[in-house]
Amino acid sequence: MSGEVLKADCDFTKEVDSLIPEAESLAAQGQTQNAIDKLLGLEKQTRQASDLPSTSRVIIKIVTICKESGDWSLLNEQVLVLSKKHSQLKQAITKMVQVVMGFLDDVPDMERKLSVIETLRTVTEGKIFVEVERARVTRILTHIKRDQGDISAAKDILCELQVETFGSMTRREKTEFILEQVALCIEDGDWTQAGILGRKISTRYFARRTKKTKEELEKRKQELEEKARKQAGTEVGDTADLDKQDVEDDVTDLKLRYYEQQITLAKHDDKYLEACKHYRQVLDTEAVEENPDLLKPTLQRVVYFALLAPYDNEQSDLLHRIAQDQRISAHCPTEGQLLKLFTVSELMRWPSIASNFGPQLTSTDIFAAQADSKEPKRHQRWLDLRKRVIEHNVRVVAKYYTRITFARLTQLLDLPAPETEKYISDLVTSKTIYARIDRPAGVVSFEKKRDADEVLNEWSGNMKSLLGLLERIDHLITKEEMMARIQPAEQKAATKQAAARAH
């Protein structure tokens, strides 16, 4: 086991305490190699005796002397040599890597910094007990590549990491890594890879949590402190940083970053229904609900993408559920009126929709009435909205008419004949409606033809219903006749009783 601590055969604490000052004095005199040679001799003894504390102290002192001398190539050499020593303790390697990672900010130039990073990546390659350290070093390298403008190289380097399999990394840090991987893929234009990586994050992690009491927060803080104490000296891996977000377990920032990326992916692929669902998840965030500047645009986009989504049972159900949200009418009355038009079975004229709602819609970053070379998707969404209005009108006509002349249909839809035929064909192909066009007669039929079995089944069902009604009527008539016979007998008995009382 990587976290297992071997029992020391001998304690070299005194030897280490006496040798380290000597090595420091030699290094101060410029005899860096002599100081390191002295420490390497003691390191062999502590390593063979499995004395972890002493081995860690010696190794850390060796790399510290190299760093203080400014000889970064010697540092790289010693890190590689020490990590490859026979029976080298895993915990000692972990501590050495962590210390050298702390030196990166002190490297004087970029070339030497990259050499140290590559040395650390070489040392940590294929070693599970330093997987978290390797991931963090790789992340630093990625930031350097991105700052240099090499987005493709940064993406390739970071996406090599399969952080979701790292058992010693906190869930929050895993999520941050994957979000950064997705961001680089989007920036590089690798949309397929971004979608694959985004699915590695479970949305249950972002589920809304109840606020914790002070007692619960204090208890969690103590648990994390205990975990950090255990991992500090005897266990490798994550060190459980006790910042505010860890203690409160607040993932709002990660949730908003995640859904922002998913919305970008959905917009790129024109998956309007997915974008609407993602905006609804953003809406279900306390930070958004309590901020009017964020609430209104989010509500608007929920409505926009719900209307843009192609019609099906899921879209229709979602549209009606969104229409029941009272916040839309309160914060976005214009969008609420447009939404209502799509939820009732009435015809809409596109020219009136464009004139009444166009200025409001095109003022956002979602729609554009004219083609935009910078953002062509905006104009495409405007055309898609027109298409949804026409499709809605066709469904309304199909609901109220079984047969209609083609001329009358084009008049109702405000469309030329070829475009009318195109939209009817598209809806029939998607099985949204049933329609047949008789071109010579100029008639469109929305009534689905039935075969003999369907007609007979309907007739059988009607006859069964009719016989059931007749049986019920017969029962009611019999009941009325029985009541009619009982009532005269009761009246006769009452008359006799009255006469007897009179005498």
Short mmCIF file of C-alpha atoms in Angstrom, two decimals:
data_model
loop_
_atom_site.label_atom_id
_atom_site.label_comp_id
_atom_site.label_asym_id
_atom_site.label_seq_id
_atom_site.Cartn_x
_atom_site.Cartn_y
_atom_site.Cartn_z
CA MET A 1 0.00 0.00 0.00
CA SER A 2 1.27 3.49 -0.83
CA GLY A 3 0.17 4.89 2.53
CA GLU A 4 1.75 2.08 4.56
CA VAL A 5 4.63 3.14 6.82
CA LEU A 6 7.48 0.66 7.30
CA LYS A 7 8.81 0.24 10.82
CA ALA A 8 12.28 1.80 11.14
CA ASP A 9 15.12 -0.62 11.94
CA CYS A 10 17.21 2.18 13.43
CA ASP A 11 16.70 5.81 14.41
CA PHE A 12 19.16 8.22 12.74
CA THR A 13 17.73 11.41 14.23
CA LYS A 14 20.90 12.32 16.12
CA GLU A 15 23.13 11.68 13.09
CA VAL A 16 20.89 13.84 10.92
CA ASP A 17 20.82 16.61 13.52
CA SER A 18 24.61 16.71 13.58
CA LEU A 19 25.25 16.32 9.84
CA ILE A 20 22.79 18.87 8.48
CA PRO A 21 24.58 21.90 10.05
CA GLU A 22 27.88 20.64 8.63
CA ALA A 23 26.36 20.32 5.17
CA GLU A 24 24.88 23.80 5.45
CA SER A 25 28.25 25.30 6.38
CA LEU A 26 29.95 23.54 3.45
CA ALA A 27 27.26 24.78 1.08
CA ALA A 28 27.68 28.32 2.45
CA GLN A 29 31.39 28.10 1.59
CA GLY A 30 30.54 27.16 -1.99
CA GLN A 31 31.30 23.46 -1.60
CA THR A 32 27.84 22.37 -2.72
CA GLN A 33 28.91 19.00 -4.14
CA ASN A 34 30.80 18.05 -0.97
CA ALA A 35 27.78 18.93 1.17
CA ILE A 36 25.52 16.81 -1.04
CA ASP A 37 27.96 13.87 -0.99
CA LYS A 38 27.98 13.90 2.82
CA LEU A 39 24.19 13.91 2.92
CA LEU A 40 23.92 11.16 0.28
CA GLY A 41 26.03 8.86 2.46
CA LEU A 42 23.67 9.34 5.38
CA GLU A 43 20.63 9.09 3.09
CA LYS A 44 21.68 5.56 2.09
CA GLN A 45 21.83 4.47 5.71
CA THR A 46 18.47 6.01 6.65
CA ARG A 47 16.84 4.56 3.52
CA GLN A 48 18.12 1.05 4.17
CA ALA A 49 16.96 1.31 7.79
CA SER A 50 13.47 2.49 6.62
CA ASP A 51 13.77 5.58 8.81
CA LEU A 52 11.18 7.73 7.06
CA PRO A 53 11.50 10.97 9.10
CA SER A 54 15.30 11.02 8.78
CA THR A 55 15.25 10.06 5.09
CA SER A 56 12.73 12.81 4.36
CA ARG A 57 14.81 15.40 6.20
CA VAL A 58 17.99 14.44 4.36
CA ILE A 59 16.37 14.39 0.92
CA ILE A 60 14.67 17.73 1.51
CA LYS A 61 17.94 19.26 2.69
CA ILE A 62 19.73 17.99 -0.45
CA VAL A 63 17.26 19.62 -2.84
CA THR A 64 17.16 22.76 -0.68
CA ILE A 65 20.97 23.13 -0.89
CA CYS A 66 20.78 22.74 -4.67
CA LYS A 67 18.10 25.41 -4.87
CA GLU A 68 19.95 27.85 -2.56
CA SER A 69 23.12 27.44 -4.60
CA GLY A 70 21.20 28.42 -7.73
CA ASP A 71 22.34 25.30 -9.59
CA TRP A 72 19.02 24.18 -11.08
CA SER A 73 20.58 21.54 -13.32
CA LEU A 74 22.12 19.95 -10.19
CA LEU A 75 18.69 20.08 -8.56
CA ASN A 76 17.16 18.23 -11.51
CA GLU A 77 19.93 15.64 -11.40
CA GLN A 78 19.53 15.01 -7.67
CA VAL A 79 15.75 14.73 -7.89
CA LEU A 80 16.08 12.07 -10.61
CA VAL A 81 18.82 10.18 -8.75
CA LEU A 82 17.06 10.21 -5.37
CA SER A 83 13.77 9.03 -6.84
CA LYS A 84 15.48 6.04 -8.50
CA LYS A 85 17.38 4.86 -5.43
CA HIS A 86 16.83 1.21 -4.56
CA SER A 87 14.07 0.73 -1.93
CA GLN A 88 13.46 4.45 -1.78
CA LEU A 89 10.54 5.22 0.54
CA LYS A 90 7.44 6.38 -1.31
CA GLN A 91 6.52 8.92 1.35
CA ALA A 92 9.99 10.44 1.12
CA ILE A 93 9.65 10.82 -2.67
CA THR A 94 6.27 12.46 -2.18
CA LYS A 95 7.65 15.01 0.28
CA MET A 96 10.63 15.73 -2.00
CA VAL A 97 8.32 16.37 -4.97
CA GLN A 98 6.11 18.65 -2.87
CA VAL A 99 9.12 20.67 -1.69
CA VAL A 100 10.53 21.04 -5.21
CA MET A 101 7.10 22.16 -6.44
CA GLY A 102 7.37 24.98 -3.92
CA PHE A 103 10.64 26.07 -5.56
CA LEU A 104 9.00 26.75 -8.94
CA ASP A 105 8.06 30.32 -8.06
CA ASP A 106 11.72 31.08 -7.28
CA VAL A 107 13.16 29.85 -10.61
CA PRO A 108 14.79 32.92 -12.25
CA ASP A 109 13.92 32.25 -15.90
CA MET A 110 11.34 30.31 -17.93
CA GLU A 111 13.79 27.86 -19.50
CA ARG A 112 15.02 26.60 -16.13
CA LYS A 113 11.48 26.53 -14.77
CA LEU A 114 10.37 24.31 -17.64
CA SER A 115 13.34 21.99 -17.03
CA VAL A 116 12.35 21.60 -13.35
CA ILE A 117 8.74 20.95 -14.32
CA GLU A 118 9.78 18.28 -16.83
CA THR A 119 11.99 16.67 -14.18
CA LEU A 120 9.05 16.52 -11.75
CA ARG A 121 6.80 15.07 -14.47
CA THR A 122 9.41 12.42 -15.24
CA VAL A 123 9.80 11.48 -11.58
CA THR A 124 6.05 11.26 -10.97
CA GLU A 125 5.17 9.43 -14.19
CA GLY A 126 3.43 6.11 -13.54
CA LYS A 127 3.53 6.45 -9.75
CA ILE A 128 0.09 6.37 -8.10
CA PHE A 129 1.35 7.75 -4.79
CA VAL A 130 2.32 11.05 -6.44
CA GLU A 131 -0.55 11.25 -8.96
CA VAL A 132 -1.97 14.39 -7.37
CA GLU A 133 1.42 16.13 -7.41
CA ARG A 134 1.87 15.17 -11.08
CA ALA A 135 -1.54 16.60 -11.90
CA ARG A 136 -0.72 19.90 -10.18
CA VAL A 137 2.65 20.21 -11.92
CA THR A 138 1.01 19.46 -15.25
CA ARG A 139 -1.53 22.16 -14.57
CA ILE A 140 1.28 24.68 -13.98
CA LEU A 141 2.86 23.64 -17.29
CA THR A 142 -0.50 24.05 -19.01
CA HIS A 143 -0.85 27.61 -17.71
CA ILE A 144 2.62 28.43 -19.05
CA LYS A 145 1.78 27.05 -22.49
CA ARG A 146 -1.50 28.95 -22.58
CA ASP A 147 0.21 32.20 -21.58
CA GLN A 148 2.63 31.62 -24.44
CA GLY A 149 -0.31 31.32 -26.83
CA ASP A 150 0.12 27.59 -27.54
CA ILE A 151 -3.47 26.53 -26.76
CA SER A 152 -3.24 23.24 -28.63
CA ALA A 153 -0.17 22.08 -26.68
CA ALA A 154 -1.76 23.19 -23.39
CA LYS A 155 -4.89 21.19 -24.22
CA ASP A 156 -2.94 18.05 -25.18
CA ILE A 157 -0.83 18.18 -22.01
CA LEU A 158 -3.73 18.68 -19.60
CA CYS A 159 -6.09 16.21 -21.31
CA GLU A 160 -3.55 13.42 -20.80
CA LEU A 161 -4.59 13.36 -17.14
CA GLN A 162 -7.47 11.07 -16.17
CA VAL A 163 -8.12 12.88 -12.89
CA GLU A 164 -11.50 11.20 -12.38
CA THR A 165 -9.58 8.02 -11.43
CA PHE A 166 -7.39 9.73 -8.80
CA GLY A 167 -8.53 8.40 -5.44
CA SER A 168 -6.41 10.76 -3.33
CA MET A 169 -7.68 13.97 -4.98
CA THR A 170 -10.65 15.83 -3.51
CA ARG A 171 -13.82 15.92 -5.58
CA ARG A 172 -13.68 19.67 -5.87
CA GLU A 173 -10.15 19.63 -7.28
CA LYS A 174 -11.10 16.87 -9.73
CA THR A 175 -14.00 18.99 -10.94
CA GLU A 176 -11.76 22.04 -11.34
CA PHE A 177 -9.30 20.02 -13.43
CA ILE A 178 -12.02 18.67 -15.74
CA LEU A 179 -13.57 22.11 -16.14
CA GLU A 180 -10.17 23.46 -17.15
CA GLN A 181 -9.76 20.61 -19.64
CA VAL A 182 -13.16 21.43 -21.18
CA ALA A 183 -12.31 25.15 -21.32
CA LEU A 184 -9.08 24.46 -23.22
CA CYS A 185 -10.88 22.16 -25.66
CA ILE A 186 -13.48 24.86 -26.35
CA GLU A 187 -10.76 27.47 -26.77
CA ASP A 188 -8.91 25.18 -29.19
CA GLY A 189 -12.11 24.39 -31.13
CA ASP A 190 -12.14 20.69 -30.22
CA TRP A 191 -15.89 20.53 -29.55
CA THR A 192 -16.16 16.73 -29.64
CA GLN A 193 -13.49 16.24 -26.98
CA ALA A 194 -15.05 19.01 -24.87
CA GLY A 195 -18.40 17.20 -24.90
CA ILE A 196 -16.80 13.90 -23.91
CA LEU A 197 -14.86 15.46 -21.03
CA GLY A 198 -17.91 17.39 -19.79
CA ARG A 199 -19.82 14.12 -19.30
CA LYS A 200 -17.22 12.98 -16.74
CA ILE A 201 -18.71 15.41 -14.20
CA SER A 202 -21.78 14.19 -12.34
CA THR A 203 -24.42 16.91 -12.04
CA ARG A 204 -25.50 15.43 -8.70
CA TYR A 205 -22.40 17.07 -7.24
CA PHE A 206 -24.03 20.44 -8.02
CA ALA A 207 -27.36 19.58 -6.40
CA ARG A 208 -28.70 22.33 -4.19
CA ARG A 209 -27.84 21.81 -0.54
CA THR A 210 -29.44 23.17 2.58
CA LYS A 211 -27.38 25.68 4.50
CA LYS A 212 -25.38 24.13 7.30
CA THR A 213 -25.60 25.31 10.89
CA LYS A 214 -22.60 26.62 12.79
CA GLU A 215 -22.34 23.31 14.65
CA GLU A 216 -22.26 21.34 11.39
CA LEU A 217 -19.63 23.67 9.92
CA GLU A 218 -17.48 23.33 13.01
CA LYS A 219 -17.80 19.54 12.91
CA ARG A 220 -16.76 19.43 9.25
CA LYS A 221 -13.81 21.71 9.96
CA GLN A 222 -12.62 19.37 12.71
CA GLU A 223 -12.95 16.37 10.37
CA LEU A 224 -10.85 18.08 7.70
CA GLU A 225 -8.23 19.12 10.25
CA GLU A 226 -8.00 15.54 11.49
CA LYS A 227 -7.65 14.30 7.92
CA ALA A 228 -4.88 16.83 7.27
CA ARG A 229 -3.03 15.79 10.41
CA LYS A 230 -3.14 12.12 9.40
CA GLN A 231 -1.92 12.84 5.89
CA ALA A 232 0.81 15.28 6.93
CA GLY A 233 3.31 12.72 8.20
CA THR A 234 2.17 9.22 7.40
CA GLU A 235 -0.06 9.40 4.36
CA VAL A 236 0.51 10.58 0.82
CA GLY A 237 -1.80 12.36 -1.57
CA ASP A 238 -4.14 15.23 -1.00
CA THR A 239 -3.41 17.59 1.88
CA ALA A 240 -6.98 18.84 2.43
CA ASP A 241 -6.62 22.60 2.28
CA LEU A 242 -8.91 24.12 4.83
CA ASP A 243 -10.28 27.07 2.92
CA LYS A 244 -13.79 28.43 3.33
CA GLN A 245 -15.20 26.58 0.32
CA ASP A 246 -13.92 23.22 1.59
CA VAL A 247 -15.46 23.74 5.01
CA GLU A 248 -18.81 25.03 3.74
CA ASP A 249 -18.81 22.58 0.79
CA ASP A 250 -20.02 25.38 -1.49
CA VAL A 251 -19.85 24.44 -5.19
CA THR A 252 -21.80 27.38 -6.63
CA ASP A 253 -18.78 28.71 -8.52
CA LEU A 254 -18.09 25.29 -10.05
CA LYS A 255 -21.76 24.83 -10.94
CA LEU A 256 -21.95 28.14 -12.80
CA ARG A 257 -18.68 27.42 -14.66
CA TYR A 258 -19.88 23.95 -15.62
CA TYR A 259 -23.25 25.07 -16.98
CA GLU A 260 -21.67 28.04 -18.76
CA GLN A 261 -19.47 25.57 -20.66
CA GLN A 262 -22.38 23.22 -21.36
CA ILE A 263 -24.47 26.11 -22.69
CA THR A 264 -21.59 27.09 -24.99
CA LEU A 265 -21.43 23.51 -26.30
CA ALA A 266 -25.22 23.33 -26.75
CA LYS A 267 -25.25 26.65 -28.64
CA HIS A 268 -22.47 25.48 -30.94
CA ASP A 269 -24.36 22.28 -31.81
CA ASP A 270 -27.75 24.10 -32.00
CA LYS A 271 -29.14 21.86 -29.26
CA TYR A 272 -31.72 24.39 -28.06
CA LEU A 273 -33.57 22.07 -25.68
CA GLU A 274 -30.31 21.15 -23.92
CA ALA A 275 -29.40 24.83 -23.62
CA CYS A 276 -32.82 25.54 -22.08
CA LYS A 277 -32.33 22.76 -19.50
CA HIS A 278 -28.88 24.10 -18.61
CA TYR A 279 -30.25 27.61 -18.10
CA ARG A 280 -32.95 26.15 -15.83
CA GLN A 281 -30.22 24.57 -13.72
CA VAL A 282 -28.45 27.93 -13.52
CA LEU A 283 -31.78 29.41 -12.45
CA ASP A 284 -31.92 26.89 -9.60
CA THR A 285 -28.97 28.57 -7.88
CA GLU A 286 -29.26 30.81 -4.85
CA ALA A 287 -26.67 33.26 -6.18
CA VAL A 288 -28.75 33.77 -9.35
CA GLU A 289 -32.15 33.87 -7.65
CA GLU A 290 -31.06 36.60 -5.26
CA ASN A 291 -29.40 38.75 -7.93
CA PRO A 292 -31.91 40.59 -10.19
CA ASP A 293 -29.15 41.43 -12.68
CA LEU A 294 -28.58 37.71 -13.24
CA LEU A 295 -32.16 36.50 -12.76
CA LYS A 296 -33.75 38.45 -15.62
CA PRO A 297 -31.33 37.46 -18.43
CA THR A 298 -31.41 33.85 -17.25
CA LEU A 299 -35.23 33.77 -17.35
CA GLN A 300 -35.16 35.34 -20.81
CA ARG A 301 -32.81 32.69 -22.15
CA VAL A 302 -34.87 29.89 -20.63
CA VAL A 303 -37.85 31.16 -22.65
CA TYR A 304 -35.85 31.79 -25.84
CA PHE A 305 -34.29 28.35 -26.07
CA ALA A 306 -37.50 26.58 -25.06
CA LEU A 307 -39.25 28.30 -28.00
CA LEU A 308 -36.37 27.54 -30.39
CA ALA A 309 -36.33 23.82 -29.59
CA PRO A 310 -38.03 21.55 -32.17
CA TYR A 311 -41.51 20.44 -31.15
CA ASP A 312 -41.93 17.08 -29.45
CA ASN A 313 -43.59 15.77 -26.30
CA GLU A 314 -40.66 16.74 -24.06
CA GLN A 315 -40.44 20.26 -25.51
CA SER A 316 -44.19 20.80 -25.18
CA ASP A 317 -44.21 19.61 -21.57
CA LEU A 318 -41.21 21.80 -20.69
CA LEU A 319 -42.78 24.80 -22.40
CA HIS A 320 -45.96 24.55 -20.33
CA ARG A 321 -44.00 24.07 -17.10
CA ILE A 322 -41.94 27.16 -17.88
CA ALA A 323 -45.15 29.11 -18.57
CA GLN A 324 -46.30 28.39 -15.00
CA ASP A 325 -43.26 30.19 -13.53
CA GLN A 326 -44.60 33.43 -12.05
CA ARG A 327 -41.17 35.06 -12.14
CA ILE A 328 -41.32 35.32 -15.95
CA SER A 329 -44.39 37.58 -15.95
CA ALA A 330 -42.92 39.62 -13.10
CA HIS A 331 -39.40 40.16 -14.51
CA CYS A 332 -39.85 39.50 -18.25
CA PRO A 333 -43.41 40.48 -19.28
CA THR A 334 -42.55 40.67 -23.01
CA GLU A 335 -41.12 37.16 -23.03
CA GLY A 336 -44.12 36.00 -21.00
CA GLN A 337 -46.53 37.28 -23.68
CA LEU A 338 -44.54 35.56 -26.43
CA LEU A 339 -44.48 32.34 -24.43
CA LYS A 340 -48.25 32.45 -23.95
CA LEU A 341 -48.80 32.63 -27.72
CA PHE A 342 -47.00 29.31 -28.13
CA THR A 343 -49.01 27.59 -25.39
CA VAL A 344 -52.48 28.28 -26.85
CA SER A 345 -53.93 26.72 -30.00
CA GLU A 346 -54.29 29.93 -31.97
CA LEU A 347 -52.67 31.13 -35.17
CA MET A 348 -49.80 33.63 -35.04
CA ARG A 349 -48.76 35.91 -37.90
CA TRP A 350 -45.01 36.16 -38.25
CA PRO A 351 -45.02 39.83 -39.37
CA SER A 352 -46.85 40.83 -36.20
CA ILE A 353 -44.53 38.69 -34.06
CA ALA A 354 -41.49 40.30 -35.69
CA SER A 355 -42.85 43.83 -35.22
CA ASN A 356 -44.11 43.36 -31.64
CA PHE A 357 -41.31 41.25 -30.18
CA GLY A 358 -38.45 41.77 -32.66
CA PRO A 359 -36.87 44.86 -31.01
CA GLN A 360 -36.77 43.13 -27.62
CA LEU A 361 -35.40 39.84 -28.99
CA THR A 362 -32.72 41.39 -31.21
CA SER A 363 -31.48 43.60 -28.36
CA THR A 364 -30.06 40.45 -26.70
CA ASP A 365 -27.05 38.40 -27.78
CA ILE A 366 -29.31 35.51 -28.83
CA PHE A 367 -31.05 36.89 -31.97
CA ALA A 368 -30.14 39.12 -34.90
CA ALA A 369 -32.65 40.13 -37.60
CA GLN A 370 -29.84 40.59 -40.14
CA ALA A 371 -26.90 38.34 -40.97
CA ASP A 372 -23.93 38.95 -38.66
CA SER A 373 -20.51 37.86 -39.92
CA LYS A 374 -19.08 37.86 -36.38
CA GLU A 375 -21.88 35.74 -34.87
CA PRO A 376 -23.76 33.94 -37.67
CA LYS A 377 -25.62 31.79 -35.14
CA ARG A 378 -27.66 34.81 -33.98
CA HIS A 379 -29.34 35.28 -37.36
CA GLN A 380 -29.82 31.53 -37.69
CA ARG A 381 -31.74 31.52 -34.38
CA TRP A 382 -33.95 34.33 -35.71
CA LEU A 383 -34.77 32.19 -38.76
CA ASP A 384 -35.36 29.20 -36.50
CA LEU A 385 -37.83 31.23 -34.42
CA ARG A 386 -39.76 32.07 -37.60
CA LYS A 387 -39.74 28.38 -38.45
CA ARG A 388 -41.18 27.48 -35.03
CA VAL A 389 -43.98 30.05 -35.47
CA ILE A 390 -44.92 28.55 -38.85
CA GLU A 391 -44.77 24.99 -37.48
CA HIS A 392 -47.03 26.05 -34.60
CA ASN A 393 -49.53 27.45 -37.11
CA VAL A 394 -49.50 24.23 -39.15
CA ARG A 395 -50.19 22.18 -36.01
CA VAL A 396 -53.10 24.48 -35.12
CA VAL A 397 -54.60 24.11 -38.61
CA ALA A 398 -54.17 20.33 -38.44
CA LYS A 399 -55.99 20.32 -35.10
CA TYR A 400 -59.11 22.18 -36.34
CA TYR A 401 -59.33 20.99 -39.98
CA THR A 402 -59.66 17.54 -41.51
CA ARG A 403 -59.53 18.90 -45.08
CA ILE A 404 -58.61 22.38 -46.32
CA THR A 405 -57.89 23.89 -49.71
CA PHE A 406 -54.25 24.64 -50.43
CA ALA A 407 -55.03 28.25 -51.27
CA ARG A 408 -56.78 28.79 -47.94
CA LEU A 409 -53.91 27.11 -46.08
CA THR A 410 -51.29 29.41 -47.66
CA GLN A 411 -53.50 32.36 -46.72
CA LEU A 412 -53.69 31.24 -43.07
CA LEU A 413 -49.95 30.63 -42.86
CA ASP A 414 -48.94 33.86 -44.68
CA LEU A 415 -46.60 31.81 -46.86
CA PRO A 416 -46.09 31.21 -50.60
CA ALA A 417 -47.21 27.81 -51.92
CA PRO A 418 -43.70 26.21 -52.21
CA GLU A 419 -42.77 27.19 -48.65
CA THR A 420 -46.12 25.97 -47.31
CA GLU A 421 -45.57 22.60 -48.94
CA LYS A 422 -42.03 22.45 -47.54
CA TYR A 423 -43.13 23.02 -43.94
CA ILE A 424 -45.97 20.49 -44.21
CA SER A 425 -43.52 17.93 -45.63
CA ASP A 426 -41.04 18.56 -42.79
CA LEU A 427 -43.69 18.09 -40.11
CA VAL A 428 -45.00 14.94 -41.76
CA THR A 429 -41.46 13.55 -42.01
CA SER A 430 -40.87 14.22 -38.30
CA LYS A 431 -44.27 12.55 -37.57
CA THR A 432 -45.52 15.67 -35.79
CA ILE A 433 -48.69 15.71 -37.93
CA TYR A 434 -50.36 13.50 -40.52
CA ALA A 435 -51.11 15.14 -43.86
CA ARG A 436 -51.64 14.28 -47.53
CA ILE A 437 -51.54 16.85 -50.35
CA ASP A 438 -53.78 16.32 -53.39
CA ARG A 439 -52.12 18.61 -55.92
CA PRO A 440 -54.60 18.25 -58.83
CA ALA A 441 -57.54 18.98 -56.50
CA GLY A 442 -55.57 21.56 -54.49
CA VAL A 443 -56.64 20.02 -51.17
CA VAL A 444 -54.67 19.13 -48.05
CA SER A 445 -56.12 16.33 -45.90
CA PHE A 446 -55.14 16.03 -42.23
CA GLU A 447 -57.40 13.03 -41.57
CA LYS A 448 -55.47 9.81 -41.24
CA LYS A 449 -56.84 6.97 -43.32
CA ARG A 450 -57.70 3.89 -41.33
CA ASP A 451 -57.65 0.27 -42.40
CA ALA A 452 -60.52 -2.19 -41.95
CA ASP A 453 -59.25 -3.49 -38.61
CA GLU A 454 -59.16 0.00 -37.08
CA VAL A 455 -62.70 0.77 -38.35
CA LEU A 456 -64.04 -2.51 -36.98
CA ASN A 457 -62.33 -1.98 -33.64
CA GLU A 458 -63.85 1.50 -33.37
CA TRP A 459 -67.29 0.16 -34.34
CA SER A 460 -66.95 -2.64 -31.76
CA GLY A 461 -65.97 -0.15 -29.09
CA ASN A 462 -68.91 2.12 -29.96
CA MET A 463 -71.37 -0.77 -29.88
CA LYS A 464 -70.05 -1.92 -26.51
CA SER A 465 -70.49 1.60 -25.16
CA LEU A 466 -74.00 1.83 -26.62
CA LEU A 467 -75.08 -1.50 -25.09
CA GLY A 468 -73.67 -0.40 -21.75
CA LEU A 469 -75.77 2.78 -21.90
CA LEU A 470 -78.90 0.79 -22.81
CA GLU A 471 -78.34 -1.56 -19.90
CA ARG A 472 -77.99 1.37 -17.53
CA ILE A 473 -81.16 3.00 -18.92
CA ASP A 474 -83.06 -0.28 -18.43
CA HIS A 475 -81.86 -0.45 -14.85
CA LEU A 476 -82.97 3.15 -14.16
CA ILE A 477 -86.43 2.55 -15.69
CA THR A 478 -86.93 -0.58 -13.56
CA LYS A 479 -85.89 1.36 -10.49
CA GLU A 480 -88.41 4.13 -11.23
CA GLU A 481 -91.22 1.59 -11.74
CA MET A 482 -90.50 -0.08 -8.39
CA MET A 483 -90.51 3.31 -6.65
CA ALA A 484 -93.84 4.15 -8.30
CA ARG A 485 -95.43 0.94 -6.91
CA ILE A 486 -94.11 1.51 -3.39
CA GLN A 487 -95.32 5.14 -3.02
CA PRO A 488 -99.19 4.48 -3.37
CA ALA A 489 -99.04 1.66 -0.78
CA GLU A 490 -97.30 3.99 1.67
CA GLN A 491 -99.92 6.72 1.06
CA LYS A 492 -102.80 4.21 1.66
CA ALA A 493 -101.31 3.04 4.97
CA ALA A 494 -100.85 6.65 6.10
CA THR A 495 -104.55 7.42 5.32
CA LYS A 496 -105.73 4.47 7.46
CA GLN A 497 -103.58 5.58 10.37
CA ALA A 498 -105.03 9.12 10.18
CA ALA A 499 -108.61 7.78 10.15
CA ALA A 500 -107.93 5.59 13.19
CA ARG A 501 -106.61 8.55 15.14
CA ALA A 502 -109.74 10.58 14.27
CA HIS A 503 -112.07 7.93 15.83
#
